[in-house]
CSV table of C-alpha atoms in Angstrom, one decimal:
chain,number,residue,atom,x,y,z
Y,166,MET,CA,-0.2,23.0,4.1
Y,167,ASN,CA,1.8,22.4,1.0
Y,168,ALA,CA,4.7,20.4,2.2
Y,169,SER,CA,7.5,23.3,1.0
Y,170,GLU,CA,6.0,25.6,3.3
Y,171,PRO,CA,6.7,26.5,7.0
Y,172,ALA,CA,4.7,24.1,9.6
Y,173,GLY,CA,4.2,26.8,11.8
Y,174,PRO,CA,6.1,28.4,15.1
Y,175,ILE,CA,9.8,27.3,15.5
Y,176,THR,CA,10.6,26.2,19.8
Y,177,ALA,CA,14.2,26.3,20.6
Y,178,GLY,CA,13.4,23.3,22.6
Y,179,PRO,CA,12.8,19.2,21.9
Y,180,ILE,CA,10.5,18.0,19.0
Y,181,SER,CA,7.1,17.1,20.7
Y,182,ALA,CA,5.2,13.7,19.7
Y,183,SER,CA,2.6,15.8,18.8
Y,184,GLU,CA,4.8,18.2,16.4
Y,185,PHE,CA,6.3,15.3,14.6
Y,186,ALA,CA,2.6,13.5,14.1
Y,187,ALA,CA,2.0,17.0,12.9
Y,188,ARG,CA,4.6,17.3,10.3
Y,189,MET,CA,4.7,13.1,9.1
Y,190,ASP,CA,1.4,14.0,8.0
Y,191,ARG,CA,1.4,17.1,6.3
Y,192,LEU,CA,3.7,15.0,3.4
Y,193,GLY,CA,1.3,12.4,3.7
Y,194,GLY,CA,1.0,9.2,1.7
Y,195,PHE,CA,1.9,6.4,4.1
Y,196,GLU,CA,0.0,2.8,4.6
Y,197,THR,CA,-2.5,2.3,7.6
Y,198,ARG,CA,0.9,1.3,9.4
Y,199,PRO,CA,3.4,2.5,8.3
Y,200,ARG,CA,6.8,1.1,7.3
Y,201,VAL,CA,9.4,3.2,7.4
Y,202,ALA,CA,13.4,3.1,7.3
Y,203,VAL,CA,15.4,6.1,8.6
Y,204,GLY,CA,19.4,7.0,7.1
Y,205,VAL,CA,21.1,6.9,10.7
Y,206,SER,CA,24.6,8.7,10.7
Y,207,GLY,CA,25.1,8.6,14.7
Y,208,GLY,CA,24.6,11.9,15.0
Y,209,ALA,CA,22.2,14.1,16.8
Y,210,ASP,CA,19.6,14.8,14.2
Y,211,SER,CA,19.6,11.1,12.9
Y,212,LEU,CA,19.5,9.4,15.7
Y,213,GLY,CA,16.7,12.0,17.4
Y,214,LEU,CA,14.4,11.4,14.0
Y,215,VAL,CA,14.5,8.1,14.1
Y,216,LEU,CA,13.5,8.4,18.3
Y,217,LEU,CA,10.6,10.0,17.0
Y,218,ALA,CA,10.1,8.6,13.7
Y,219,GLN,CA,10.1,5.1,16.5
Y,220,ARG,CA,7.5,6.5,18.0
Y,221,TRP,CA,5.2,7.3,15.7
Y,222,ALA,CA,5.2,4.1,13.4
Y,223,ALA,CA,5.0,2.7,17.0
Y,224,GLU,CA,1.1,4.8,17.9
Y,225,ARG,CA,0.2,3.4,14.6
Y,226,GLY,CA,1.0,0.1,14.9
Y,227,GLY,CA,3.8,0.6,12.3
Y,228,ASP,CA,7.3,0.3,12.4
Y,229,VAL,CA,11.0,1.3,12.1
Y,230,LEU,CA,14.3,0.3,10.2
Y,231,ALA,CA,17.5,2.1,11.1
Y,232,LEU,CA,20.0,1.7,8.5
Y,233,ILE,CA,23.6,2.9,9.5
Y,234,VAL,CA,25.9,2.9,7.0
Y,235,ASP,CA,29.7,2.7,7.2
Y,236,HIS,CA,31.6,4.4,4.5
Y,237,GLY,CA,35.2,3.1,5.3
Y,238,LEU,CA,36.8,6.0,5.4
Y,239,ARG,CA,38.1,5.8,8.9
Y,240,ALA,CA,39.6,3.6,11.1
Y,241,GLU,CA,37.1,4.4,13.9
Y,242,SER,CA,34.0,3.5,11.7
Y,243,ALA,CA,33.4,0.1,12.0
Y,244,ALA,CA,33.3,0.4,15.5
Y,245,GLU,CA,30.9,3.9,15.3
Y,246,ALA,CA,28.4,2.5,13.5
Y,247,ALA,CA,28.3,-0.8,15.8
Y,248,ARG,CA,28.2,1.8,19.0
Y,249,VAL,CA,24.8,3.7,17.7
Y,250,GLY,CA,23.6,-0.1,16.8
Y,251,GLY,CA,23.8,-0.7,20.0
Y,252,TRP,CA,22.4,2.3,20.6
Y,253,LEU,CA,19.0,1.6,18.6
Y,254,GLN,CA,19.2,-1.6,19.6
Y,255,ALA,CA,18.4,-0.8,23.3
Y,256,ARG,CA,15.9,1.0,22.4
Y,257,GLY,CA,13.5,-1.8,20.8
Y,258,VAL,CA,14.7,-0.4,17.1
Y,259,ALA,CA,15.4,-2.8,14.1
Y,260,HIS,CA,18.5,-1.7,12.6
Y,261,ALA,CA,21.4,-3.1,9.6
Y,262,ILE,CA,24.7,-1.9,9.0
Y,263,LEU,CA,25.6,-1.1,5.5
Y,264,ARG,CA,29.3,-1.1,4.5
Y,265,TRP,CA,30.4,0.4,1.5
Y,266,ASP,CA,33.2,-1.9,0.3
Y,267,GLY,CA,35.5,-1.4,-2.4
Y,268,GLU,CA,38.3,0.7,-3.6
Y,269,LYS,CA,37.2,4.4,-2.5
Y,270,PRO,CA,38.0,7.6,-4.8
Y,271,ALA,CA,41.1,9.7,-4.6
Y,272,SER,CA,39.3,12.8,-5.5
Y,273,GLY,CA,35.5,13.7,-4.8
Y,274,ILE,CA,35.9,11.7,-1.8
Y,275,GLN,CA,32.3,13.5,0.1
Y,276,GLU,CA,30.7,13.0,-3.8
Y,277,ALA,CA,31.3,9.7,-4.2
Y,278,ALA,CA,30.3,8.7,-0.3
Y,279,ARG,CA,26.6,10.4,-1.0
Y,280,ALA,CA,26.8,8.4,-3.9
Y,281,ALA,CA,27.6,4.9,-2.7
Y,282,ARG,CA,24.9,5.9,0.6
Y,283,HIS,CA,22.5,7.1,-1.7
Y,284,HIS,CA,23.2,3.4,-3.9
Y,285,LEU,CA,23.1,1.9,-0.4
Y,286,LEU,CA,20.4,3.1,1.5
Y,287,ALA,CA,17.8,2.5,-1.8
Y,288,GLU,CA,18.9,-1.1,-2.5
Y,289,ARG,CA,18.2,-2.0,0.7
Y,290,CYS,CA,15.0,-0.4,1.2
Y,291,ARG,CA,13.9,-2.4,-2.1
Y,292,LYS,CA,14.8,-5.4,-0.7
Y,293,GLU,CA,13.2,-4.8,2.1
Y,294,GLY,CA,10.2,-3.3,0.9
Y,295,VAL,CA,10.3,-0.1,2.6
Y,296,LEU,CA,8.5,2.6,0.7
Y,297,HIS,CA,9.6,5.5,2.5
Y,298,LEU,CA,13.3,6.4,3.7
Y,299,ALA,CA,13.5,9.8,6.8
Y,300,LEU,CA,16.5,11.5,6.2
Y,301,ALA,CA,17.7,14.1,8.5
Y,302,HIS,CA,18.1,17.4,7.2
Y,303,HIS,CA,17.0,20.5,8.7
Y,304,ARG,CA,17.3,23.9,8.3
Y,305,ASP,CA,20.9,24.6,8.3
Y,306,ASP,CA,21.4,21.7,6.0
Y,307,GLN,CA,19.0,23.8,3.7
Y,308,ALA,CA,20.9,27.2,4.0
Y,309,GLU,CA,23.9,25.3,3.6
Y,310,THR,CA,22.9,23.9,0.5
Y,311,VAL,CA,21.5,27.0,-0.7
Y,312,LEU,CA,24.4,28.6,-0.7
Y,313,LEU,CA,26.3,25.7,-2.4
Y,314,ARG,CA,24.5,25.9,-4.9
Y,315,PHE,CA,24.7,30.0,-5.6
Y,316,SER,CA,28.1,29.4,-4.8
Y,317,ARG,CA,28.1,27.4,-8.2
Y,318,GLY,CA,26.0,29.9,-10.9
Y,319,SER,CA,22.7,27.4,-10.3
Y,320,GLY,CA,19.7,28.9,-11.1
Y,321,ILE,CA,15.6,28.0,-9.2
Y,322,ASP,CA,16.6,24.3,-9.7
Y,323,GLY,CA,19.2,25.1,-6.9
Y,324,LEU,CA,17.8,27.7,-5.2
Y,325,ALA,CA,14.8,25.5,-4.6
Y,326,GLY,CA,17.3,23.4,-2.7
Y,327,MET,CA,16.1,19.9,-0.6
Y,328,ALA,CA,12.5,18.3,-1.5
Y,329,PRO,CA,10.9,17.8,1.7
Y,330,VAL,CA,9.5,15.2,-0.3
Y,331,ARG,CA,11.1,13.1,-3.7
Y,332,ALA,CA,10.2,10.3,-5.1
Y,333,ALA,CA,13.1,8.1,-6.0
Y,334,GLY,CA,13.0,4.7,-7.9
Y,335,ALA,CA,11.6,2.4,-6.0
Y,336,VAL,CA,11.5,4.7,-2.6
Y,337,ARG,CA,10.3,8.0,-1.4
Y,338,VAL,CA,12.8,10.1,0.1
Y,339,ILE,CA,11.1,12.5,2.6
Y,340,ARG,CA,12.7,14.8,5.2
Y,341,PRO,CA,10.3,15.7,7.8
Y,342,LEU,CA,12.6,18.1,9.9
Y,343,LEU,CA,13.7,20.1,7.0
Y,344,ASP,CA,12.6,23.4,8.0
Y,345,LEU,CA,13.6,22.7,11.8
Y,346,PRO,CA,17.2,24.1,13.0
Y,347,HIS,CA,20.0,21.7,13.7
Y,348,LYS,CA,19.7,23.0,18.0
Y,349,ARG,CA,15.7,21.2,18.1
Y,350,LEU,CA,17.8,17.8,17.3
Y,351,VAL,CA,20.4,18.3,19.9
Y,352,ALA,CA,17.2,19.0,22.2
Y,353,THR,CA,15.3,16.3,20.9
Y,354,CYS,CA,18.5,13.6,21.6
Y,355,ARG,CA,18.5,15.0,25.1
Y,356,ALA,CA,15.2,15.1,26.0
Y,357,PHE,CA,15.2,11.1,25.0
Y,358,GLY,CA,18.7,10.7,27.0
Y,359,GLN,CA,20.1,10.0,23.9
Y,360,GLU,CA,24.1,10.5,23.4
Y,361,TRP,CA,25.0,10.7,19.8
Y,362,ILE,CA,28.1,10.8,18.1
Y,363,GLU,CA,30.1,13.7,16.2
Y,364,ASP,CA,32.1,12.9,13.2
Y,365,PRO,CA,35.0,15.3,12.2
Y,366,SER,CA,34.4,15.9,8.6
Y,367,ASN,CA,31.9,18.2,10.1
Y,368,ARG,CA,34.8,20.6,10.5
Y,369,ASN,CA,37.7,19.4,7.8
Y,370,PRO,CA,38.2,22.4,6.4
Y,371,ARG,CA,38.9,20.0,3.6
Y,372,PHE,CA,35.5,20.6,2.3
Y,373,ALA,CA,33.6,23.5,1.3
Y,374,ARG,CA,30.2,22.6,3.8
Y,375,ALA,CA,32.8,22.7,7.0
Y,376,ARG,CA,34.2,26.1,5.5
Y,377,LEU,CA,30.8,27.3,5.0
Y,378,ARG,CA,29.9,26.0,8.8
Y,379,ALA,CA,32.9,27.8,9.7
Y,380,ALA,CA,32.0,30.9,8.0
Y,381,GLY,CA,28.5,31.0,9.0
Y,382,GLU,CA,28.5,34.1,12.0
Y,383,ALA,CA,29.9,36.4,9.1
Y,384,LEU,CA,27.3,35.2,6.7
Y,385,ALA,CA,24.8,36.1,8.9
Y,386,ALA,CA,25.9,39.3,9.7
Y,387,GLU,CA,25.5,40.0,6.0
Y,388,GLY,CA,21.7,38.8,6.0
Y,389,LEU,CA,22.6,35.7,5.0
Y,390,ASP,CA,21.6,33.6,8.7
Y,391,ALA,CA,19.8,30.4,7.6
Y,392,PRO,CA,16.3,31.3,8.1
Y,393,ARG,CA,16.6,34.0,5.2
Y,394,LEU,CA,18.4,31.4,3.2
Y,395,ALA,CA,15.5,29.0,4.2
Y,396,ASP,CA,13.0,31.4,3.3
Y,397,LEU,CA,15.1,31.8,-0.5
Y,398,ALA,CA,14.7,27.7,-0.9
Y,399,ARG,CA,11.4,27.7,-0.3
Y,400,ARG,CA,10.3,30.9,-2.7
Y,401,ALA,CA,12.5,28.9,-5.6
Y,402,ALA,CA,10.6,26.2,-4.6
Y,403,ARG,CA,7.3,27.2,-5.5
Y,404,ALA,CA,8.9,29.2,-8.6
Y,405,ARG,CA,10.2,25.9,-9.3
Y,406,ASN,CA,7.4,23.9,-9.1
Y,407,ALA,CA,4.6,25.8,-11.1
Y,408,LEU,CA,8.3,25.5,-14.6
Y,409,GLU,CA,7.5,21.5,-13.6
Y,410,THR,CA,3.7,21.5,-14.2
Y,411,GLY,CA,4.3,23.6,-17.0
Y,412,THR,CA,7.2,21.5,-18.5
Y,413,ALA,CA,5.1,18.4,-17.4
Y,414,ALA,CA,1.8,19.5,-19.7
Y,415,LEU,CA,4.4,20.1,-22.9
Y,416,LEU,CA,6.2,17.6,-22.5
Y,417,ALA,CA,3.1,15.3,-22.4
Y,418,GLU,CA,2.3,17.0,-25.6
Y,419,ALA,CA,5.3,16.4,-27.7
Y,420,VAL,CA,7.0,13.2,-26.4
Y,421,GLU,CA,6.0,9.8,-27.4
Y,422,VAL,CA,8.2,7.4,-24.3
Y,423,TYR,CA,9.1,3.8,-26.0
Y,424,PRO,CA,9.8,0.8,-23.8
Y,425,GLU,CA,13.6,0.4,-25.2
Y,426,GLY,CA,14.3,3.6,-23.2
Y,427,TRP,CA,14.0,6.5,-26.6
Y,428,LEU,CA,11.2,8.6,-26.6
Y,429,ARG,CA,10.4,10.9,-30.6
Y,430,LEU,CA,10.3,14.4,-29.9
Y,431,ASP,CA,8.6,17.0,-31.8
Y,432,PRO,CA,10.5,20.2,-31.4
Y,433,LYS,CA,7.7,22.5,-32.8
Y,434,PRO,CA,5.8,22.9,-29.0
Y,435,VAL,CA,9.1,23.0,-27.7
Y,436,LEU,CA,10.2,26.0,-30.2
Y,437,GLU,CA,6.7,27.5,-29.5
Y,438,ALA,CA,6.4,27.7,-26.4
Y,439,PRO,CA,8.2,29.6,-23.4
Y,440,GLU,CA,12.3,29.8,-23.9
Y,441,GLU,CA,12.4,28.5,-20.0
Y,442,LEU,CA,9.8,25.7,-20.7
Y,443,GLY,CA,11.7,24.4,-24.0
Y,444,LEU,CA,14.8,24.5,-23.0
Y,445,ARG,CA,13.8,22.2,-19.8
Y,446,ALA,CA,11.6,20.2,-22.0
Y,447,LEU,CA,14.7,19.0,-23.6
Y,448,VAL,CA,17.1,18.7,-20.9
Y,449,ARG,CA,14.6,16.6,-19.4
Y,450,CYS,CA,14.2,14.4,-22.1
Y,451,ILE,CA,18.0,13.7,-21.7
Y,452,ALA,CA,18.4,13.2,-18.3
Y,453,ALA,CA,15.4,10.3,-18.9
Y,454,THR,CA,16.6,9.0,-21.8
Y,455,GLY,CA,20.7,9.3,-21.0
Y,456,GLY,CA,21.2,7.5,-17.7
Y,457,ALA,CA,23.9,10.5,-16.7
Y,458,ALA,CA,23.9,11.1,-12.9
Y,459,TYR,CA,23.2,14.6,-13.7
Y,460,PRO,CA,21.3,16.1,-16.2
Y,461,PRO,CA,24.0,18.5,-18.8
Y,462,LYS,CA,24.5,22.2,-17.9
Y,463,ASP,CA,23.1,25.1,-18.6
Y,464,GLU,CA,25.4,26.4,-21.2
Y,465,ALA,CA,25.0,23.0,-23.0
Y,466,ALA,CA,21.8,23.1,-23.2
Y,467,GLU,CA,21.1,26.3,-24.6
Y,468,ARG,CA,23.0,25.7,-27.5
Y,469,LEU,CA,21.3,22.9,-28.6
Y,470,PHE,CA,18.1,24.3,-28.5
Y,471,ALA,CA,19.9,27.4,-31.1
Y,472,GLU,CA,20.9,24.7,-33.5
Y,473,ILE,CA,17.5,22.6,-33.4
Y,474,ALA,CA,16.1,26.0,-33.4
Y,475,GLY,CA,18.0,26.6,-37.0
Y,476,GLU,CA,17.8,25.0,-40.1
Y,477,ARG,CA,20.7,22.5,-40.7
Y,478,PHE,CA,20.9,20.3,-37.6
Y,479,ARG,CA,22.1,17.7,-38.1
Y,480,GLY,CA,22.1,16.0,-35.3
Y,481,ARG,CA,24.6,16.1,-31.7
Y,482,THR,CA,25.8,13.8,-29.0
Y,483,LEU,CA,24.9,15.8,-25.1
Y,484,GLY,CA,24.2,14.2,-22.1
Y,485,GLY,CA,24.8,10.3,-22.3
Y,486,CYS,CA,22.4,10.8,-26.3
Y,487,ARG,CA,22.5,11.0,-29.1
Y,488,ILE,CA,19.9,13.6,-30.6
Y,489,LEU,CA,19.2,12.7,-34.0
Y,490,PRO,CA,16.4,14.4,-36.8
Y,491,ARG,CA,13.2,12.3,-37.8
Y,492,LYS,CA,11.3,13.1,-40.4
Y,493,GLY,CA,10.5,15.9,-38.6
Y,494,HIS,CA,10.6,14.6,-35.6
Y,495,LEU,CA,13.5,14.5,-32.9
Y,496,VAL,CA,14.6,10.6,-31.8
Y,497,ILE,CA,16.8,10.5,-28.4
Y,498,ALA,CA,18.2,7.9,-27.4
Y,499,ARG,CA,21.0,6.4,-25.5
Y,500,GLU,CA,24.9,7.3,-26.9
Y,501,PRO,CA,26.1,3.8,-27.6
Y,502,VAL,CA,29.4,4.3,-26.2
Y,503,GLY,CA,28.4,5.4,-23.0
Y,504,VAL,CA,26.7,2.0,-22.3
Y,505,THR,CA,30.4,0.2,-20.9
Y,506,GLU,CA,28.5,-1.3,-17.8
Y,507,ARG,CA,28.3,-4.8,-17.1
Y,508,LEU,CA,25.9,-6.6,-14.2
Y,509,SER,CA,26.4,-10.1,-12.7
Y,510,LEU,CA,22.5,-11.2,-12.5
Y,511,THR,CA,22.1,-14.7,-11.1
Y,512,PRO,CA,18.3,-16.7,-11.2
Y,513,GLY,CA,15.9,-14.7,-9.3
Y,514,GLY,CA,17.8,-11.8,-8.9
Y,515,GLU,CA,17.3,-8.8,-10.2
Y,516,VAL,CA,19.3,-5.7,-11.5
Y,517,TRP,CA,19.2,-1.8,-12.4
Y,518,TRP,CA,21.8,-1.5,-15.6
Y,519,ASP,CA,23.1,1.8,-16.6
Y,520,ARG,CA,20.4,4.0,-14.6
Y,521,ARG,CA,17.3,3.2,-17.0
Y,522,PHE,CA,16.5,-0.8,-16.8
Y,523,ALA,CA,15.6,-2.8,-14.2
Y,524,VAL,CA,16.2,-6.7,-15.6
Y,525,ARG,CA,15.2,-10.0,-13.8
Y,526,LEU,CA,15.8,-13.4,-14.1
Y,527,ALA,CA,12.9,-16.1,-13.2
Y,528,ALA,CA,13.7,-18.3,-10.9
Y,529,GLY,CA,15.0,-22.0,-11.9
Y,530,ALA,CA,16.5,-20.2,-14.9
Y,531,GLY,CA,19.7,-22.1,-14.6
Y,532,GLY,CA,22.9,-20.3,-13.5
Y,533,ALA,CA,24.6,-16.6,-13.6
Y,534,VAL,CA,24.4,-14.2,-16.9
Y,535,THR,CA,25.6,-11.2,-17.1
Y,536,VAL,CA,23.7,-8.1,-18.7
Y,537,ALA,CA,25.4,-6.2,-20.5
Y,538,THR,CA,24.9,-4.1,-24.3
Y,539,LEU,CA,23.5,-5.8,-27.1
Y,540,GLY,CA,26.0,-3.5,-29.4
Y,541,ARG,CA,26.7,-3.5,-32.6
Y,542,GLU,CA,27.8,-7.1,-32.9
Y,543,GLY,CA,25.1,-9.1,-31.0
Y,544,TRP,CA,22.1,-6.9,-33.0
Y,545,GLN,CA,24.1,-8.7,-35.7
Y,546,ARG,CA,23.6,-12.2,-34.6
Y,547,VAL,CA,20.2,-11.1,-33.3
Y,548,ARG,CA,19.4,-10.2,-37.4
Y,549,SER,CA,21.0,-13.5,-38.9
Y,550,ALA,CA,19.3,-15.7,-36.5
Y,551,GLY,CA,16.5,-15.3,-38.8
Y,552,PRO,CA,15.1,-12.4,-41.3
Y,553,ASP,CA,12.4,-11.6,-39.0
Y,554,SER,CA,14.6,-11.8,-35.9
Y,555,GLY,CA,14.1,-7.9,-33.5
Y,556,ARG,CA,12.3,-4.8,-33.6
Y,557,ILE,CA,14.2,-4.1,-37.8
Y,558,GLY,CA,12.0,-0.7,-37.4
Y,559,LEU,CA,14.2,0.6,-34.0
Y,560,PRO,CA,16.7,3.3,-34.8
Y,561,GLU,CA,20.3,2.5,-35.3
Y,562,PRO,CA,21.4,3.9,-31.4
Y,563,VAL,CA,18.9,2.1,-29.9
Y,564,ARG,CA,19.3,-1.4,-31.1
Y,565,GLU,CA,23.0,-1.4,-29.6
Y,566,THR,CA,22.5,-0.1,-25.9
Y,567,LEU,CA,20.0,-2.7,-25.1
Y,568,PRO,CA,19.8,-4.5,-22.8
Y,569,ALA,CA,21.1,-8.3,-23.4
Y,570,LEU,CA,21.6,-11.1,-21.5
Y,571,TRP,CA,25.0,-12.7,-21.9
Y,572,ASP,CA,26.8,-15.9,-20.4
Y,573,GLY,CA,29.8,-18.5,-21.6
Y,574,ASN,CA,28.3,-19.1,-24.9
Y,575,GLY,CA,27.8,-15.6,-25.9
Y,576,LEU,CA,24.8,-14.0,-26.7
Y,577,ALA,CA,21.4,-15.7,-24.5
Y,578,ALA,CA,18.9,-13.3,-24.9
Y,579,VAL,CA,17.5,-9.7,-25.0
Y,580,PRO,CA,14.3,-9.1,-23.9
Y,581,HIS,CA,13.0,-6.2,-25.8
Y,582,LEU,CA,13.4,-8.4,-29.4
Y,583,GLY,CA,11.9,-12.3,-28.2
Y,584,PHE,CA,15.2,-13.3,-29.0
Y,585,SER,CA,16.8,-16.2,-27.3
Y,586,ARG,CA,19.3,-18.5,-28.4
Y,587,PRO,CA,18.5,-21.9,-28.9
Y,588,GLY,CA,18.6,-23.9,-25.6
Y,589,PHE,CA,18.5,-21.1,-23.6
Y,590,PRO,CA,15.0,-19.9,-22.1
Y,591,LEU,CA,13.2,-16.2,-22.4
Y,592,SER,CA,12.9,-15.9,-18.6
Y,593,ALA,CA,14.5,-12.6,-18.3
Y,594,VAL,CA,11.9,-8.8,-18.5
Y,595,ALA,CA,13.7,-5.9,-18.8
Y,596,LEU,CA,11.6,-2.8,-17.5
Y,597,HIS,CA,12.8,0.9,-18.5
Y,598,ALA,CA,13.1,2.5,-15.2
Y,599,PRO,CA,15.4,5.2,-16.2
Y,600,GLY,CA,16.4,7.0,-12.8
Y,601,VAL,CA,15.1,10.5,-13.6
Y,602,VAL,CA,11.7,10.7,-14.6
Y,603,LEU,CA,10.4,12.3,-17.6
Y,604,ALA,CA,8.1,14.4,-16.2
Y,605,GLY,CA,7.5,15.9,-12.4
Y,606,PRO,CA,9.7,16.5,-9.4
Y,607,ALA,CA,12.6,14.9,-10.1
Y,608,PHE,CA,15.8,16.3,-8.2
Y,609,PRO,CA,18.8,14.2,-7.7
Y,610,VAL,CA,20.7,14.6,-4.7
Y,611,VAL,CA,23.7,12.8,-4.4
Y,612,SER,CA,26.5,15.6,-4.2
Y,613,ASP,CA,27.6,19.0,-4.0
Y,614,ARG,CA,26.9,20.1,-6.9
Y,615,VAL,CA,23.0,19.4,-7.1
Y,616,GLY,CA,22.4,18.1,-2.9
Y,617,ILE,CA,22.9,15.8,-0.5
Y,618,ILE,CA,21.1,12.9,0.4
């Protein structure tokens, strides 16, 4: 059965062990002794999921790690996280509390909180070597997502809602309960004899999702109930999957990807393809190269597509990229002015820099360094080190946007160029690891604009 299809009749009672096992089998891809992380908020949905997952994993010789995120947005949040941790400990479920530290934004707080939660969960999974992150999104969440995206003018991708399975770098996000109603998760918690915590923000009219929940009865009277919206998402997902397949085939024909984080695009097959596939291919190239959290808006992508189809295209910037014509092809590279991130890297550590590169420093490599852009000045230093230093043939924007290691004495190393300052060992690697893969189902879900996580 396809992961986007319903799993059979839905009853009103708790989710049984056999039903949950069938859902996990449908998702597939687990180890013989599965290890799964579960994002736990303390509500009935996530607590029901973690208890089901614990039983499922134990029956297969595996285990579960519950991850509780304390956003620190309410005075009682730390105590609530500790309370949930106590419940889990009493049931023998390993858990960790992840805290969102630092300043909180004055606006867009829910979007920022979701982005922080996504980062904290994914990073802890990576450190623990856990390959699967289970989230408790259900049919009611899916319906709200479709409504939110519809209100923002989304196309097929948006109306497809959340995917049951989504690759997110080193971790696979799974949603085994996506076609079940919230009330079944509540019934499951009650069957386990498990208490839960109600988040007051779920009823706060400041937030769009809370307003949609409050209007649920009126919307259902007009036919916009959760089952019908979930069916819409399922059908849109089917169309999206077909478009993704066509886009992947087109990209395989038209694109060459380089380890320095840029690509060369042959515009001819893209312009000759059906317009929807051509646009998708162009947007995917920009999203995979630009390091932005979201793809460019449809209107901007359509304007760029039309300009490329014309005879006088001289280059543009969009989505954190520079798109430049070169000898009958297009070079798509990161826009230098947008590369501002500076991350500290210690020996034996790894950072994900500019949402494009996984940079690792070997253990015993000396002191900490800063990973930042090479920049124009850094490039000149590399060139002055020797007439053959660096890859002279790299397009100009690519040179300046390479990850470089800096310390108190200035430029220390540039892994992609094989450059290191005399006396500084070249003990770092920088692997191209974009936040959006070039081809395949990559659907970011970190804001109300594109979904929830």
